Coordinates of C-alpha atoms in Angstrom, one line a residue:
M1 CA 32.5 -55.3 -95.9
D2 CA 34.7 -52.3 -95.2
P3 CA 33.6 -50.2 -92.2
Y4 CA 31.6 -47.0 -92.1
V5 CA 34.0 -44.3 -90.9
L6 CA 33.1 -41.1 -89.2
V7 CA 35.9 -38.5 -89.3
G8 CA 35.7 -36.0 -86.4
G9 CA 35.4 -35.8 -82.7
G10 CA 32.4 -33.6 -82.2
L11 CA 28.6 -33.9 -81.7
T12 CA 28.1 -34.6 -85.4
T13 CA 29.9 -37.9 -85.3
A14 CA 28.3 -38.9 -82.0
R15 CA 24.8 -38.4 -83.4
A16 CA 25.7 -40.1 -86.7
A17 CA 27.0 -43.2 -84.8
E18 CA 23.9 -43.2 -82.8
A19 CA 21.6 -43.0 -85.8
L20 CA 23.5 -45.7 -87.6
R21 CA 23.2 -48.2 -84.7
T22 CA 19.5 -47.3 -83.9
G23 CA 18.8 -47.5 -87.7
G24 CA 19.9 -51.1 -87.8
Y25 CA 23.4 -50.9 -89.2
D26 CA 25.3 -53.7 -87.5
G27 CA 28.5 -53.6 -89.6
D28 CA 31.9 -52.3 -88.5
L29 CA 31.8 -48.6 -87.4
V30 CA 34.9 -46.5 -86.7
V31 CA 35.2 -43.0 -85.4
V32 CA 38.6 -41.2 -86.0
T33 CA 39.3 -38.1 -84.0
T34 CA 42.4 -36.0 -83.7
E35 CA 41.8 -35.2 -80.0
P36 CA 42.5 -37.7 -77.2
H37 CA 38.8 -37.7 -76.2
H38 CA 35.6 -39.4 -77.3
P39 CA 33.3 -37.2 -79.3
Y40 CA 32.0 -34.2 -77.3
E41 CA 29.9 -31.1 -77.7
R42 CA 31.2 -27.5 -77.2
P43 CA 28.6 -25.1 -75.8
P44 CA 29.5 -25.8 -72.1
L45 CA 33.2 -24.9 -72.8
S46 CA 32.4 -21.2 -72.7
K47 CA 29.7 -21.4 -70.1
D48 CA 29.1 -23.6 -67.0
Y49 CA 32.1 -25.9 -67.6
L50 CA 34.4 -22.9 -68.0
R51 CA 33.2 -21.5 -64.7
G52 CA 33.9 -24.8 -62.9
E53 CA 30.2 -25.4 -62.3
S54 CA 29.9 -28.7 -64.2
E55 CA 31.9 -31.8 -64.3
R56 CA 33.6 -33.0 -67.5
D57 CA 31.0 -35.5 -68.3
V58 CA 28.6 -32.7 -69.2
V59 CA 30.3 -32.3 -72.6
F60 CA 29.9 -35.9 -73.7
P61 CA 26.6 -36.7 -75.5
L62 CA 27.3 -40.4 -75.3
D63 CA 29.3 -42.1 -72.5
E64 CA 32.4 -44.1 -73.4
S65 CA 30.4 -47.2 -72.4
W66 CA 27.9 -46.5 -75.2
Y67 CA 30.6 -47.0 -77.8
R68 CA 31.8 -50.3 -76.3
E69 CA 28.2 -51.6 -75.9
H70 CA 27.4 -50.8 -79.5
D71 CA 30.7 -52.0 -81.0
V72 CA 31.9 -48.6 -82.2
V73 CA 35.7 -48.3 -82.4
V74 CA 36.9 -44.9 -81.4
R75 CA 40.4 -44.1 -82.6
T76 CA 41.5 -41.1 -80.6
G77 CA 44.6 -39.1 -81.2
E78 CA 44.6 -39.9 -84.9
T79 CA 44.2 -37.5 -87.8
V80 CA 42.9 -38.3 -91.3
V81 CA 45.2 -36.5 -93.7
G82 CA 44.2 -38.1 -97.0
L83 CA 41.0 -39.1 -98.8
D84 CA 41.0 -41.2 -101.9
P85 CA 37.3 -41.2 -103.1
A86 CA 38.0 -43.6 -106.0
G87 CA 39.7 -46.2 -103.9
H88 CA 37.5 -45.6 -100.8
V89 CA 40.6 -45.2 -98.6
L90 CA 41.6 -42.8 -95.9
T91 CA 45.2 -42.1 -95.0
L92 CA 46.1 -41.3 -91.4
S93 CA 48.9 -39.1 -90.2
D94 CA 51.1 -42.0 -89.3
G95 CA 50.9 -43.3 -92.8
A96 CA 48.4 -46.1 -92.1
T97 CA 45.4 -46.5 -94.3
L98 CA 41.8 -47.2 -93.5
A99 CA 39.4 -48.5 -96.2
Y100 CA 35.8 -47.4 -95.9
A101 CA 32.5 -48.4 -97.4
K102 CA 30.9 -45.0 -96.6
A103 CA 32.5 -42.1 -94.8
L104 CA 31.2 -39.0 -93.0
L105 CA 33.4 -35.9 -92.9
A106 CA 32.8 -33.8 -89.8
P107 CA 36.1 -32.3 -88.8
G108 CA 34.6 -29.1 -87.5
S109 CA 36.3 -25.7 -87.5
A110 CA 39.6 -24.2 -86.3
P111 CA 39.8 -20.8 -84.5
R112 CA 40.9 -17.9 -86.7
T113 CA 44.2 -16.8 -85.3
L114 CA 45.7 -13.3 -85.1
D115 CA 49.2 -12.7 -86.2
L116 CA 50.2 -10.3 -83.4
P117 CA 53.4 -9.6 -81.6
G118 CA 53.1 -11.3 -78.3
G119 CA 50.6 -13.8 -79.5
D120 CA 52.6 -16.7 -78.1
L121 CA 52.9 -15.4 -74.6
A122 CA 51.7 -17.5 -71.7
G123 CA 48.2 -16.5 -70.7
V124 CA 47.1 -15.9 -74.3
H125 CA 44.4 -18.4 -75.3
Y126 CA 42.0 -19.5 -78.0
L127 CA 38.9 -21.5 -77.0
R128 CA 37.9 -24.4 -79.2
T129 CA 38.7 -27.7 -77.4
I130 CA 37.9 -29.1 -74.0
D131 CA 41.6 -28.8 -73.2
D132 CA 41.5 -25.1 -74.2
S133 CA 38.6 -24.6 -71.8
D134 CA 40.5 -26.5 -69.0
R135 CA 43.5 -24.1 -69.4
I136 CA 41.4 -21.0 -69.4
S137 CA 39.2 -22.2 -66.6
S138 CA 42.1 -23.0 -64.4
R139 CA 43.5 -19.5 -64.8
L140 CA 40.2 -17.7 -64.3
L141 CA 39.3 -19.7 -61.2
E142 CA 42.7 -19.1 -59.8
A143 CA 42.4 -15.4 -60.4
S144 CA 38.9 -15.4 -58.9
L145 CA 40.0 -17.1 -55.7
E146 CA 42.8 -14.5 -55.4
G147 CA 40.2 -11.8 -55.7
V148 CA 42.1 -10.1 -58.6
G149 CA 42.4 -10.7 -62.3
R150 CA 42.0 -8.8 -65.5
I151 CA 40.9 -10.5 -68.7
V152 CA 40.8 -9.0 -72.1
V153 CA 38.7 -10.8 -74.7
I154 CA 39.5 -9.9 -78.3
G155 CA 36.4 -10.5 -80.3
D156 CA 32.8 -9.6 -79.5
G157 CA 30.9 -12.5 -81.2
W158 CA 29.1 -15.3 -79.3
I159 CA 32.2 -17.0 -78.0
G160 CA 33.8 -13.7 -76.9
L161 CA 30.7 -12.5 -75.0
E162 CA 30.0 -15.9 -73.4
V163 CA 33.6 -16.0 -72.1
A164 CA 33.3 -12.4 -70.9
A165 CA 30.1 -13.2 -69.1
S166 CA 31.6 -16.3 -67.4
A167 CA 34.7 -14.3 -66.4
R168 CA 32.6 -11.4 -65.0
S169 CA 30.4 -13.9 -63.1
L170 CA 33.6 -15.1 -61.4
G171 CA 34.4 -11.6 -60.3
L172 CA 37.1 -10.7 -62.8
D173 CA 37.8 -7.4 -64.4
V174 CA 36.6 -7.9 -68.0
T175 CA 37.3 -5.9 -71.2
V176 CA 35.9 -6.9 -74.5
V177 CA 37.6 -5.5 -77.7
G178 CA 35.5 -5.5 -80.9
D179 CA 36.5 -4.3 -84.3
G180 CA 33.1 -3.0 -85.2
P181 CA 30.5 -0.5 -83.8
H182 CA 28.2 -3.2 -82.4
P183 CA 29.0 -6.4 -80.4
L184 CA 27.3 -9.3 -82.3
G185 CA 26.5 -6.8 -85.0
R186 CA 27.4 -9.2 -87.9
V187 CA 24.8 -11.7 -86.6
L188 CA 22.0 -9.7 -85.0
G189 CA 22.3 -6.2 -86.5
P190 CA 22.5 -3.0 -84.3
E191 CA 19.1 -3.3 -82.5
M192 CA 19.7 -6.6 -80.7
S193 CA 23.4 -6.0 -80.6
D194 CA 22.8 -2.9 -78.5
F195 CA 20.6 -5.0 -76.2
Y196 CA 23.5 -7.3 -75.5
A197 CA 25.9 -4.4 -75.1
G198 CA 23.5 -3.1 -72.4
V199 CA 23.5 -6.4 -70.6
H200 CA 27.3 -6.5 -70.4
T201 CA 27.6 -2.9 -69.4
E202 CA 25.1 -3.4 -66.6
H203 CA 27.3 -6.2 -65.3
E204 CA 30.3 -3.8 -65.4
A205 CA 32.1 -5.4 -68.3
R206 CA 33.9 -2.8 -70.4
L207 CA 33.2 -2.9 -74.2
V208 CA 35.7 -1.3 -76.5
R209 CA 34.3 -0.8 -80.0
D210 CA 35.8 0.0 -83.5
A211 CA 39.2 -1.1 -82.1
S212 CA 42.2 -2.5 -83.8
V213 CA 44.7 -4.6 -81.7
L214 CA 48.4 -3.8 -82.4
A215 CA 50.2 -6.1 -80.0
I216 CA 50.0 -8.2 -76.9
R217 CA 52.5 -7.2 -74.3
G218 CA 54.2 -9.3 -71.7
T219 CA 56.9 -9.6 -69.1
D220 CA 59.1 -12.7 -68.5
G221 CA 57.1 -14.6 -71.1
R222 CA 53.7 -13.9 -69.5
V223 CA 51.0 -11.6 -70.9
T224 CA 50.5 -8.2 -69.1
G225 CA 48.3 -6.3 -71.5
V226 CA 47.0 -5.4 -75.0
D227 CA 47.9 -2.4 -77.1
L228 CA 45.3 -0.8 -79.3
A229 CA 45.9 1.3 -82.5
D230 CA 44.6 4.4 -80.8
G231 CA 47.3 4.3 -78.2
T232 CA 45.2 2.7 -75.5
H233 CA 46.8 0.1 -73.3
L234 CA 44.6 -2.5 -71.6
G235 CA 46.2 -4.3 -68.6
A236 CA 45.6 -8.1 -68.7
D237 CA 46.5 -11.2 -66.8
V238 CA 44.6 -13.4 -69.3
V239 CA 43.8 -12.8 -73.0
V240 CA 41.2 -14.9 -74.8
I241 CA 41.0 -14.4 -78.6
G242 CA 37.7 -15.3 -80.2
V243 CA 37.5 -13.8 -83.7
G244 CA 35.6 -16.5 -85.5
A245 CA 36.4 -19.9 -87.0
T246 CA 37.4 -21.4 -90.3
P247 CA 35.8 -24.7 -91.5
N248 CA 38.4 -27.6 -91.8
V249 CA 37.9 -28.3 -95.5
G250 CA 41.5 -29.1 -96.3
L251 CA 41.0 -32.8 -96.5
A252 CA 38.0 -32.4 -98.8
E253 CA 39.8 -29.8 -101.0
A254 CA 42.8 -32.0 -101.5
A255 CA 40.5 -34.9 -102.5
G256 CA 38.8 -32.8 -105.1
L257 CA 35.4 -32.5 -103.5
D258 CA 33.3 -29.6 -104.5
L259 CA 33.6 -26.6 -102.2
R260 CA 31.4 -23.6 -101.8
P261 CA 33.2 -20.2 -102.4
A262 CA 34.0 -18.2 -99.3
A263 CA 31.8 -15.4 -100.5
Q264 CA 28.9 -17.9 -100.3
G265 CA 29.8 -19.1 -96.8
G266 CA 32.4 -21.6 -97.7
G267 CA 32.3 -25.3 -96.7
I268 CA 31.8 -28.6 -98.5
V269 CA 29.0 -28.7 -101.0
V270 CA 26.4 -31.3 -100.1
D271 CA 22.9 -32.2 -101.4
G272 CA 19.8 -32.6 -99.2
T273 CA 21.0 -36.0 -98.0
L274 CA 24.3 -34.4 -97.0
A275 CA 26.1 -36.4 -99.7
T276 CA 29.2 -34.7 -101.1
S277 CA 30.3 -34.8 -104.8
A278 CA 32.3 -37.9 -104.0
P279 CA 30.5 -41.3 -104.0
D280 CA 29.7 -42.7 -100.5
V281 CA 31.2 -39.6 -98.8
F282 CA 28.9 -37.4 -96.6
A283 CA 29.6 -34.2 -94.7
G284 CA 28.0 -32.6 -91.6
G285 CA 28.4 -30.0 -88.9
D286 CA 30.5 -26.9 -89.4
V287 CA 31.9 -27.9 -92.7
A288 CA 28.7 -28.7 -94.6
S289 CA 27.2 -26.1 -96.9
V290 CA 23.6 -27.4 -96.9
P291 CA 20.8 -26.4 -99.3
S292 CA 17.9 -24.8 -97.5
P293 CA 14.6 -25.5 -99.1
H294 CA 13.0 -22.6 -97.1
Y295 CA 15.6 -19.9 -97.8
G296 CA 16.4 -21.1 -101.3
R297 CA 20.2 -21.0 -100.8
P298 CA 22.9 -23.0 -99.2
L299 CA 23.6 -22.3 -95.5
R300 CA 26.7 -23.2 -93.5
V301 CA 26.0 -22.7 -89.8
E302 CA 28.4 -23.3 -86.9
H303 CA 26.1 -24.1 -84.1
W304 CA 25.3 -26.9 -81.7
A305 CA 21.9 -27.8 -83.2
V306 CA 23.3 -28.0 -86.7
A307 CA 26.0 -30.5 -85.5
Q308 CA 23.3 -32.5 -83.7
E309 CA 20.8 -32.5 -86.6
T310 CA 23.1 -33.0 -89.5
G311 CA 24.9 -35.8 -87.7
A312 CA 21.6 -37.7 -87.2
H313 CA 20.5 -36.9 -90.8
A314 CA 23.8 -38.1 -92.3
G315 CA 23.6 -41.3 -90.3
R316 CA 20.2 -42.1 -91.7
A317 CA 21.3 -41.1 -95.2
M318 CA 24.2 -43.5 -95.0
L319 CA 21.6 -46.2 -94.5
G320 CA 19.7 -45.1 -97.6
A321 CA 17.2 -42.4 -96.4
A322 CA 16.6 -39.9 -99.1
D323 CA 14.6 -37.2 -97.4
P324 CA 16.2 -33.7 -97.7
Y325 CA 17.5 -31.9 -94.7
D326 CA 15.0 -29.1 -93.9
K327 CA 15.8 -27.9 -90.4
L328 CA 15.8 -24.2 -89.7
P329 CA 19.0 -23.0 -88.1
Y330 CA 18.8 -22.8 -84.3
F331 CA 21.2 -21.8 -81.6
Y332 CA 21.1 -20.5 -78.0
S333 CA 23.3 -18.5 -75.7
D334 CA 23.4 -18.0 -71.9
Q335 CA 25.0 -14.9 -70.6
Y336 CA 24.6 -13.8 -66.9
D337 CA 20.8 -14.0 -66.3
V338 CA 19.9 -13.8 -69.9
G339 CA 18.9 -17.0 -71.7
M340 CA 18.3 -16.8 -75.4
E341 CA 17.0 -19.1 -78.2
Y342 CA 17.1 -18.1 -81.9
T343 CA 15.8 -19.8 -84.9
G344 CA 15.8 -18.9 -88.6
W345 CA 18.4 -17.0 -90.7
V346 CA 18.9 -13.4 -91.7
D347 CA 21.7 -12.0 -93.8
V348 CA 22.5 -8.9 -91.7
Q349 CA 25.0 -7.6 -94.3
A350 CA 22.4 -7.7 -97.1
G351 CA 19.9 -6.0 -94.9
Y352 CA 16.4 -6.5 -93.5
D353 CA 13.3 -4.4 -93.2
D354 CA 13.1 -4.1 -89.4
V355 CA 13.1 -5.8 -86.0
V356 CA 9.8 -6.0 -84.2
V357 CA 9.9 -6.7 -80.4
S358 CA 7.0 -8.4 -78.5
G359 CA 7.2 -8.2 -74.8
D360 CA 9.4 -6.1 -72.5
A361 CA 13.0 -5.6 -73.5
G362 CA 13.6 -3.5 -70.4
K363 CA 12.7 -6.5 -68.3
R364 CA 14.6 -8.8 -70.6
E365 CA 11.5 -10.9 -71.4
F366 CA 10.7 -10.6 -75.1
V367 CA 10.7 -12.1 -78.6
A368 CA 12.3 -10.2 -81.4
F369 CA 11.5 -10.8 -85.1
W370 CA 13.5 -10.0 -88.2
R371 CA 11.4 -9.2 -91.3
V372 CA 12.5 -9.1 -95.0
D373 CA 9.8 -8.0 -97.5
G374 CA 7.3 -8.3 -94.8
L375 CA 8.1 -12.0 -94.1
V376 CA 9.5 -13.2 -90.7
V377 CA 12.8 -14.8 -91.5
A378 CA 14.2 -15.2 -87.9
G379 CA 13.2 -14.9 -84.3
M380 CA 14.9 -14.6 -81.0
A381 CA 13.3 -15.3 -77.6
V382 CA 15.0 -13.8 -74.5
N383 CA 14.0 -15.3 -71.1
V384 CA 10.7 -16.3 -72.7
W385 CA 10.6 -20.1 -73.1
E386 CA 8.8 -22.7 -75.2
Q387 CA 8.2 -20.2 -78.1
M388 CA 10.4 -21.7 -80.8
E389 CA 7.8 -23.8 -82.4
R390 CA 5.5 -20.8 -82.7
V391 CA 8.3 -18.7 -84.1
E392 CA 9.2 -21.4 -86.6
E393 CA 5.5 -21.6 -87.7
L394 CA 5.6 -17.9 -88.5
I395 CA 8.9 -18.3 -90.5
R396 CA 7.6 -21.3 -92.4
S397 CA 4.3 -19.7 -93.2
R398 CA 5.9 -17.5 -95.8
R399 CA 3.2 -14.9 -95.3
K400 CA 3.5 -11.2 -94.6
V401 CA 3.0 -10.7 -90.9
S402 CA 1.8 -7.3 -89.6
T403 CA 3.6 -5.4 -86.9
A404 CA 0.5 -5.5 -84.7
E405 CA 0.4 -9.3 -84.9
L406 CA 4.1 -9.6 -84.0
E407 CA 3.9 -7.1 -81.1
G408 CA 1.0 -9.2 -79.7
F409 CA 3.0 -12.4 -79.9
V410 CA 4.0 -12.5 -76.2
G411 CA 0.7 -12.3 -74.2

């Protein structure tokens, strides 16, 4: 029989391979990844690994020995460029073909790029891969040891703020440039966005809001600063651009698979088993637009837990499991001394009723709840641990929860 093929080099494929083997699949199993590494996870790339506090093995969910011991062939440095659903054949960038019995598409996302003058200068970086993290880390650590160094982070989402926190923790001069009024505003709304703004300000990171970047400046091929539309010039020895990511759906689109419109979050349309519109082809991780039984709409979420859970779910589905995917979105972030866990989903742009805080935001120990029509739709715990199960229970209860009950959540 032709092999099961897992396309992608991230956590999704690692967990799918694990689920297939533990689920009893003993046939040929192949992982194809563009990068020269075995599948790895990305959260440490902007946190402890970036700061030089962890060794490289922290990013690998499975050791290389696991793949050998379980007869999983990992083809690194190869890119799948074609998918023939009718013929059950994948085409690689070197022209070779690979037949499959079943396939999982988990190619992840690519960083959104900015077409700016000076964008190709040395010292200008995007953070997506472990090699990106190595390059940025080397420069940050070098600047830290020298006792000088200015970094400008363009983008005030999770990646931008985590990089900013790591750089500030290393003693660098940090400026974060955002194009809106609130850092993380598109995800958290103004209330909790302002909380994170306060955290960074307290740690002496500079936040520039409602800004537009005109150009990146340099001398002798190396970056020296960033020009903003209002005439401000920000000196910089390092620039990191983190303005979001785009799901890698080109392979699926060319093969004629159903895609979700960008206005609905984009991604590859899948059913509850993560099966795509093509027979024997599944999708997981960043590219999968997954129907949510709880929220009654498809969700495409670019976070660690989704990669982990959809990978395992797809692996089981490839073996015949028919249970629908019903995990609530979950993610976490560590910035300075602030650890956060979040579960649920809220459409900030569409609006919500309010945010109710239980605990003490001033002491940075609290749980925040977002309500829509009186129902809790999402919750975020800051420096308060082992609360996610309780938060999830409230979300799944689908009942109106009073302000008093929420305010008393943290005892």
